[in-house]
XYZ file of C-alpha atoms in Angstrom:
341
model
C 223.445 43.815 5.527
C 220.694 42.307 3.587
C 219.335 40.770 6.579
C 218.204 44.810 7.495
C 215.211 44.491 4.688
C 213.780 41.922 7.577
C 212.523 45.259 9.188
C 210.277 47.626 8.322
C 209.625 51.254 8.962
C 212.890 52.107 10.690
C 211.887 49.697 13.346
C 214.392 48.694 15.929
C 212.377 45.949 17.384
C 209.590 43.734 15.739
C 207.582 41.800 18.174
C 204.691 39.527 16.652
C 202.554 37.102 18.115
C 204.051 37.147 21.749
C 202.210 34.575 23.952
C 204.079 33.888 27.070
C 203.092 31.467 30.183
C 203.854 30.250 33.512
C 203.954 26.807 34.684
C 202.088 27.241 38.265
C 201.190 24.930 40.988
C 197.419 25.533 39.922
C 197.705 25.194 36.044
C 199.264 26.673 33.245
C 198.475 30.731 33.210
C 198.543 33.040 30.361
C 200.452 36.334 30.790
C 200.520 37.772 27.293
C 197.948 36.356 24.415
C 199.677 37.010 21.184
C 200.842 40.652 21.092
C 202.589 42.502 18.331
C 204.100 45.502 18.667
C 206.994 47.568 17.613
C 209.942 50.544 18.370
C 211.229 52.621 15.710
C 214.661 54.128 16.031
C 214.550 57.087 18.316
C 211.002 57.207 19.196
C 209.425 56.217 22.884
C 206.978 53.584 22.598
C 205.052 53.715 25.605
C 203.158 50.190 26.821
C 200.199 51.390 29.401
C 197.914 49.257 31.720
C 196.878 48.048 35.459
C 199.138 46.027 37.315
C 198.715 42.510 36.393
C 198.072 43.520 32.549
C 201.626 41.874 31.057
C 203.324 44.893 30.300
C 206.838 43.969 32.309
C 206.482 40.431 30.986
C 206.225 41.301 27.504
C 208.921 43.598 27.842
C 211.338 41.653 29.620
C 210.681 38.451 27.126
C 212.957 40.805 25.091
C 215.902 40.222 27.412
C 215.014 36.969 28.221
C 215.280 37.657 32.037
C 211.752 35.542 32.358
C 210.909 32.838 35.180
C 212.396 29.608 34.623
C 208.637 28.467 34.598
C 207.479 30.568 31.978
C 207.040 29.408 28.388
C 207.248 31.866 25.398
C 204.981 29.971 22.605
C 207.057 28.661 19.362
C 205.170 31.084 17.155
C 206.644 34.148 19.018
C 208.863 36.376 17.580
C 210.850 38.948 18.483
C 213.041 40.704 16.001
C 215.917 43.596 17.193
C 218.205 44.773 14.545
C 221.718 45.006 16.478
C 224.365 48.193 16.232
C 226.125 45.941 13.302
C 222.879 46.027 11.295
C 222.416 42.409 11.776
C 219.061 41.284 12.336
C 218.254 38.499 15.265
C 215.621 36.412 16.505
C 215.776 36.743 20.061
C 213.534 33.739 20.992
C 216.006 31.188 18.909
C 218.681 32.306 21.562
C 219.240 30.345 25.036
C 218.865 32.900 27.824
C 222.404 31.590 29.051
C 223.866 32.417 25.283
C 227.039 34.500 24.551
C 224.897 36.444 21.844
C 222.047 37.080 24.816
C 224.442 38.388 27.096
C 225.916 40.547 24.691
C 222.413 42.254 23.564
C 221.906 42.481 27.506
C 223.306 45.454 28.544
C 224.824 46.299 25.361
C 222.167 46.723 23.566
C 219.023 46.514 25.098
C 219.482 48.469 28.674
C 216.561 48.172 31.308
C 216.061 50.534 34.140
C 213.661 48.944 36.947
C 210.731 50.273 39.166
C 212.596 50.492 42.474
C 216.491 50.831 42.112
C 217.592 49.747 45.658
C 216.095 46.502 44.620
C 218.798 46.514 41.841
C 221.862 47.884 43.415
C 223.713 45.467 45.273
C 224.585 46.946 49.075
C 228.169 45.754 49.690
C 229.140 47.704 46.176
C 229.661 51.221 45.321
C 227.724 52.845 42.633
C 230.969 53.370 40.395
C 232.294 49.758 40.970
C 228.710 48.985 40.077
C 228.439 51.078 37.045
C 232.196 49.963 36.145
C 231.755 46.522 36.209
C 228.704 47.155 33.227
C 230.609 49.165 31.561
C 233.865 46.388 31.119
C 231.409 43.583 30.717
C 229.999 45.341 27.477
C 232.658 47.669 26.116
C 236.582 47.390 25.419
C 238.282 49.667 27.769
C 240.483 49.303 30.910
C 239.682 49.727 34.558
C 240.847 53.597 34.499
C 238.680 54.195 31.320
C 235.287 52.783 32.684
C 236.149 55.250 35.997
C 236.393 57.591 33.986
C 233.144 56.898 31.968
C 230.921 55.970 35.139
C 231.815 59.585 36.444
C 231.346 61.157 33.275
C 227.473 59.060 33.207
C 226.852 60.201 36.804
C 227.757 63.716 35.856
C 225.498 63.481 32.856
C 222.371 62.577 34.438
C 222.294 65.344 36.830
C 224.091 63.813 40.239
C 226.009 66.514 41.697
C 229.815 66.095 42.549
C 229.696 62.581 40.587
C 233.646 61.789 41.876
C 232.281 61.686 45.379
C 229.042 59.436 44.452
C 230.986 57.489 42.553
C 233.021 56.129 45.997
C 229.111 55.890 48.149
C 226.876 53.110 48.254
C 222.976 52.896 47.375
C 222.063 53.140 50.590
C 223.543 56.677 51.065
C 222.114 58.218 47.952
C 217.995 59.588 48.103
C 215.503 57.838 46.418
C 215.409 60.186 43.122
C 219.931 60.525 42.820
C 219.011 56.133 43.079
C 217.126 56.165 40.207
C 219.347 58.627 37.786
C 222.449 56.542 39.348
C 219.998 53.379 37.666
C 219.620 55.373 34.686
C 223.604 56.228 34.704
C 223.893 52.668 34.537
C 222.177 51.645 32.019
C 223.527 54.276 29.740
C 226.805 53.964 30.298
C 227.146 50.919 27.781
C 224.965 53.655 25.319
C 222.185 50.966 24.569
C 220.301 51.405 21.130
C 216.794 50.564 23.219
C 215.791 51.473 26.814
C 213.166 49.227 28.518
C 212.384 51.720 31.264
C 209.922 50.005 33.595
C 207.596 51.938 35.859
C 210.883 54.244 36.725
C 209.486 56.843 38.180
C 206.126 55.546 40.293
C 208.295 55.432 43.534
C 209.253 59.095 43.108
C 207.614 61.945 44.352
C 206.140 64.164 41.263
C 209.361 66.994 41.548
C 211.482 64.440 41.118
C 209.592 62.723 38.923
C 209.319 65.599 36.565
C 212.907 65.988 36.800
C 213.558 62.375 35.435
C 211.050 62.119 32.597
C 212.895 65.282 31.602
C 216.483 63.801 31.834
C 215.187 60.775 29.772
C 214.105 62.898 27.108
C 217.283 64.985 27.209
C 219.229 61.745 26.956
C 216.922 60.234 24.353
C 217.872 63.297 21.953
C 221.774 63.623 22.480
C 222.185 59.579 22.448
C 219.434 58.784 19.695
C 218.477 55.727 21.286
C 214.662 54.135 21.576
C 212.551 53.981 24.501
C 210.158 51.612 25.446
C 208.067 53.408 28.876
C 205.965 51.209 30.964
C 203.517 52.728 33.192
C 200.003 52.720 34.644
C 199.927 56.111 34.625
C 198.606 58.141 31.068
C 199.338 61.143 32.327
C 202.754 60.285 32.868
C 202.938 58.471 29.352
C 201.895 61.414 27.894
C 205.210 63.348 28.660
C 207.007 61.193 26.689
C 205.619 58.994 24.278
C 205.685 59.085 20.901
C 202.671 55.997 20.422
C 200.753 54.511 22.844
C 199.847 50.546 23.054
C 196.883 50.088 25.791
C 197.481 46.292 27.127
C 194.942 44.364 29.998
C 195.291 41.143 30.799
C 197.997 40.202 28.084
C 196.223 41.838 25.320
C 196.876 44.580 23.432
C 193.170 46.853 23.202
C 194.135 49.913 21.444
C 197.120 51.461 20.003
C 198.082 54.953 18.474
C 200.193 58.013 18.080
C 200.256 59.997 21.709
C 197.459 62.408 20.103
C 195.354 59.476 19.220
C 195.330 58.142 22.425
C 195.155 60.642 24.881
C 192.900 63.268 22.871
C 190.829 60.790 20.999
C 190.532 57.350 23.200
C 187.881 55.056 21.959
C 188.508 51.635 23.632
C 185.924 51.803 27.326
C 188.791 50.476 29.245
C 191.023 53.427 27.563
C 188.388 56.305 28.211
C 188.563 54.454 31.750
C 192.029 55.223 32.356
C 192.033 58.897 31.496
C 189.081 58.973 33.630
C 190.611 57.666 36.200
C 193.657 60.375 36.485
C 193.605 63.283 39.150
C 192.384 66.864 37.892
C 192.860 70.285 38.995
C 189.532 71.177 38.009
C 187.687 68.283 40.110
C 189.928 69.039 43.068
C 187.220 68.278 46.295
C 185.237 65.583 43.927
C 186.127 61.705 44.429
C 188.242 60.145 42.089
C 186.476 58.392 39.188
C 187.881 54.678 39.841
C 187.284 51.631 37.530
C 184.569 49.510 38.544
C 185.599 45.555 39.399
C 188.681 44.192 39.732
C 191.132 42.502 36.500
C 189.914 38.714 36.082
C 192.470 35.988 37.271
C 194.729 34.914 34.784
C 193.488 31.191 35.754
C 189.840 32.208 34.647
C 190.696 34.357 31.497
C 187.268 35.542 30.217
C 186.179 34.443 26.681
C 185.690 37.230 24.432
C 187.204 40.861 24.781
C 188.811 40.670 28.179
C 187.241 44.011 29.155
C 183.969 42.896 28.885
C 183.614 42.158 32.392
C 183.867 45.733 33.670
C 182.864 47.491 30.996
C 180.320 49.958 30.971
C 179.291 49.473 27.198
C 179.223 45.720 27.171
C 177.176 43.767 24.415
C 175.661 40.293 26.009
C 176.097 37.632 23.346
C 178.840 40.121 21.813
C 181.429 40.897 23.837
C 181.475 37.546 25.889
C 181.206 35.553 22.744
C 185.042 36.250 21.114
C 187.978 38.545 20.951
C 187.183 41.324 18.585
C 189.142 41.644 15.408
C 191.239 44.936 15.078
C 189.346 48.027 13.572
C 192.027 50.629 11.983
C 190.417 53.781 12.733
C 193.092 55.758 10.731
C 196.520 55.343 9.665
C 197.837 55.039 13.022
C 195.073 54.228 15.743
C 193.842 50.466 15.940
C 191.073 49.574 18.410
C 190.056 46.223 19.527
C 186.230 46.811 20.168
C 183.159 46.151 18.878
C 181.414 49.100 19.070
C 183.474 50.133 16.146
C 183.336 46.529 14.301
C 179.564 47.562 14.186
C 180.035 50.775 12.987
C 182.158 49.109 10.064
C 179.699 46.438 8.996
């Protein structure tokens, strides 16, 4: 047990100086530049950013399910404090290990974007759901029925002993995804990377799903890390917010922080950027440019190149140092370096 004083704050998970890479047929490319972040027990950390920014490969370093071309930098670490209260270093592990395999799924569950994608088609849902639930817990055949029905039941699926016998292609796009979540659960993970779960969903159903995670969050106590382009969705159900673009972290902070008090541009941009009822017949504002290939990483702040506020010889020059704007909001930006000088 003494290895628990290794974490701090009630964390969960301690992730510090992530930098992970592909090998490519046109160079080596940076997907994540040294980010640190981290989950405490219970709480929903949610990671927000345009597609491309390296918030699924960040996330999914954590279950080593990466490329066999990428590369996670020797100085990485990533620190999860299993349901024994040992601590582990996740990047000492081979992906193939017997400890990896058991933190899979057992402890670290991961629900993905689009769930017929991650069904197979020649399985039922239960023999699906059973065959996670004997890989990771000691039961027989009869008990993980019994517990995959029970899960289905749990996450809203009406008549779950009949679902349990269908396949994915007979189940609607929203009973998919809490089938997904029924899944993951079922091995009752103490984190839940939930990535992008709900942007294939129309908004009814999506509602009904950010609710149901939140429901489940509270009666199973486990953390939640959210990925999602979307801040209005984020809002819903994060507890703290980490802003990411192109495999950097710009700006992090409790839910309030963020989404009532943004100071990064590219952070203003992105609430911005989200539909209104009160600018219903107006265009949409959209973010000017496009995100930099990671083969031509800008030098300096990574925004710089769409941002609104740039400072020539500034902003292009290096990567601005971290500015603690209170106890819990960070921002990566100049504008607020200056302020401090």
């Amino acid at each position: 047990m003494a290895k628990t004083k290794e974490m701090t704050n009630n964390n969960l998970l301690e992730v510090k100086d992530l930098k992970i890479s592909f090998k490519t047929d046109e160079g080596i490319i940076t997907a994540v530049d040294g980010i640190k972040f981290s989950v405490k027990r219970g709480q929903t950390l949610g990671i927000v950013g345009e597609s491309g920014s390296g918030k699924s490969v960040s996330t999914w370093s954590i279950m080593r399910l990466l490329p066999k071309n990428s590369i996670i930098d020797k100085k990485s670490s990533i620190k999860f404090q299993q349901k024994s209260g040992k601590v582990v270093e996740i990047t000492k592990f081979k992906s193939n290990s017997r400890e990896l395999r058991e933190i899979r799924g057992g402890e670290v569950a991961l629900i993905f974007q689009e769930p017929m994608s991650s069904f197979s088609p020649v399985y039922t849902i239960g023999n699906q759901i059973m065959e996670a639930v004997l890989q990771h817990r000691d039961v027989t055949k009869e008990e993980a029925q019994e517990i995959a029905i029970d899960m289905l039941d749990r996450v809203g699926i009406s008549n779950p002993a009949q679902r349990f016998k269908q396949y994915p292609f007979e189940l609607s796009g929203g009973m998919r995804q809490r089938a997904m979540i029924a899944v993951a659960l079922s091995m009752n993970p103490s984190l839940l990377i939930a990535d992008e779960p709900t942007t294939s969903l129309d908004v009814t159903i999506q509602a009904q799903i950010l609710e149901l995670m939140n429901e489940l969050q509270e009666e199973l106590g486990m953390s939640i890390i959210f990925i999602t382009h979307n801040l209005g969705v984020i809002a819903q159900v994060a507890d703290e917010i980490e802003v990411m673009y192109l495999g950097k972290i710009l700006e992090r902070g409790t839910t309030n922080d963020i989404i009532h008090e943004p100071q990064h541009p590219y952070t203003q941009a992105l609430l911005k950027a989200i539909p209104r009822l009160d600018t219903i017949g107006e265009r949409l504002t959209a973010i000017s440019g496009d995100i930099p290939s990671p083969l031509s990483r800008p030098i300096g702040c990574p925004f710089y190149t769409r941002c609104e506020k740039v400072m020539p010889g500034i902003c292009d020059v290096k990567m601005p140092e971290p500015t603690q704007l209170s106890d819990t909001h960070t921002v990566y930006c100049f504008l607020y370096e200056e302020k401090n000088v």
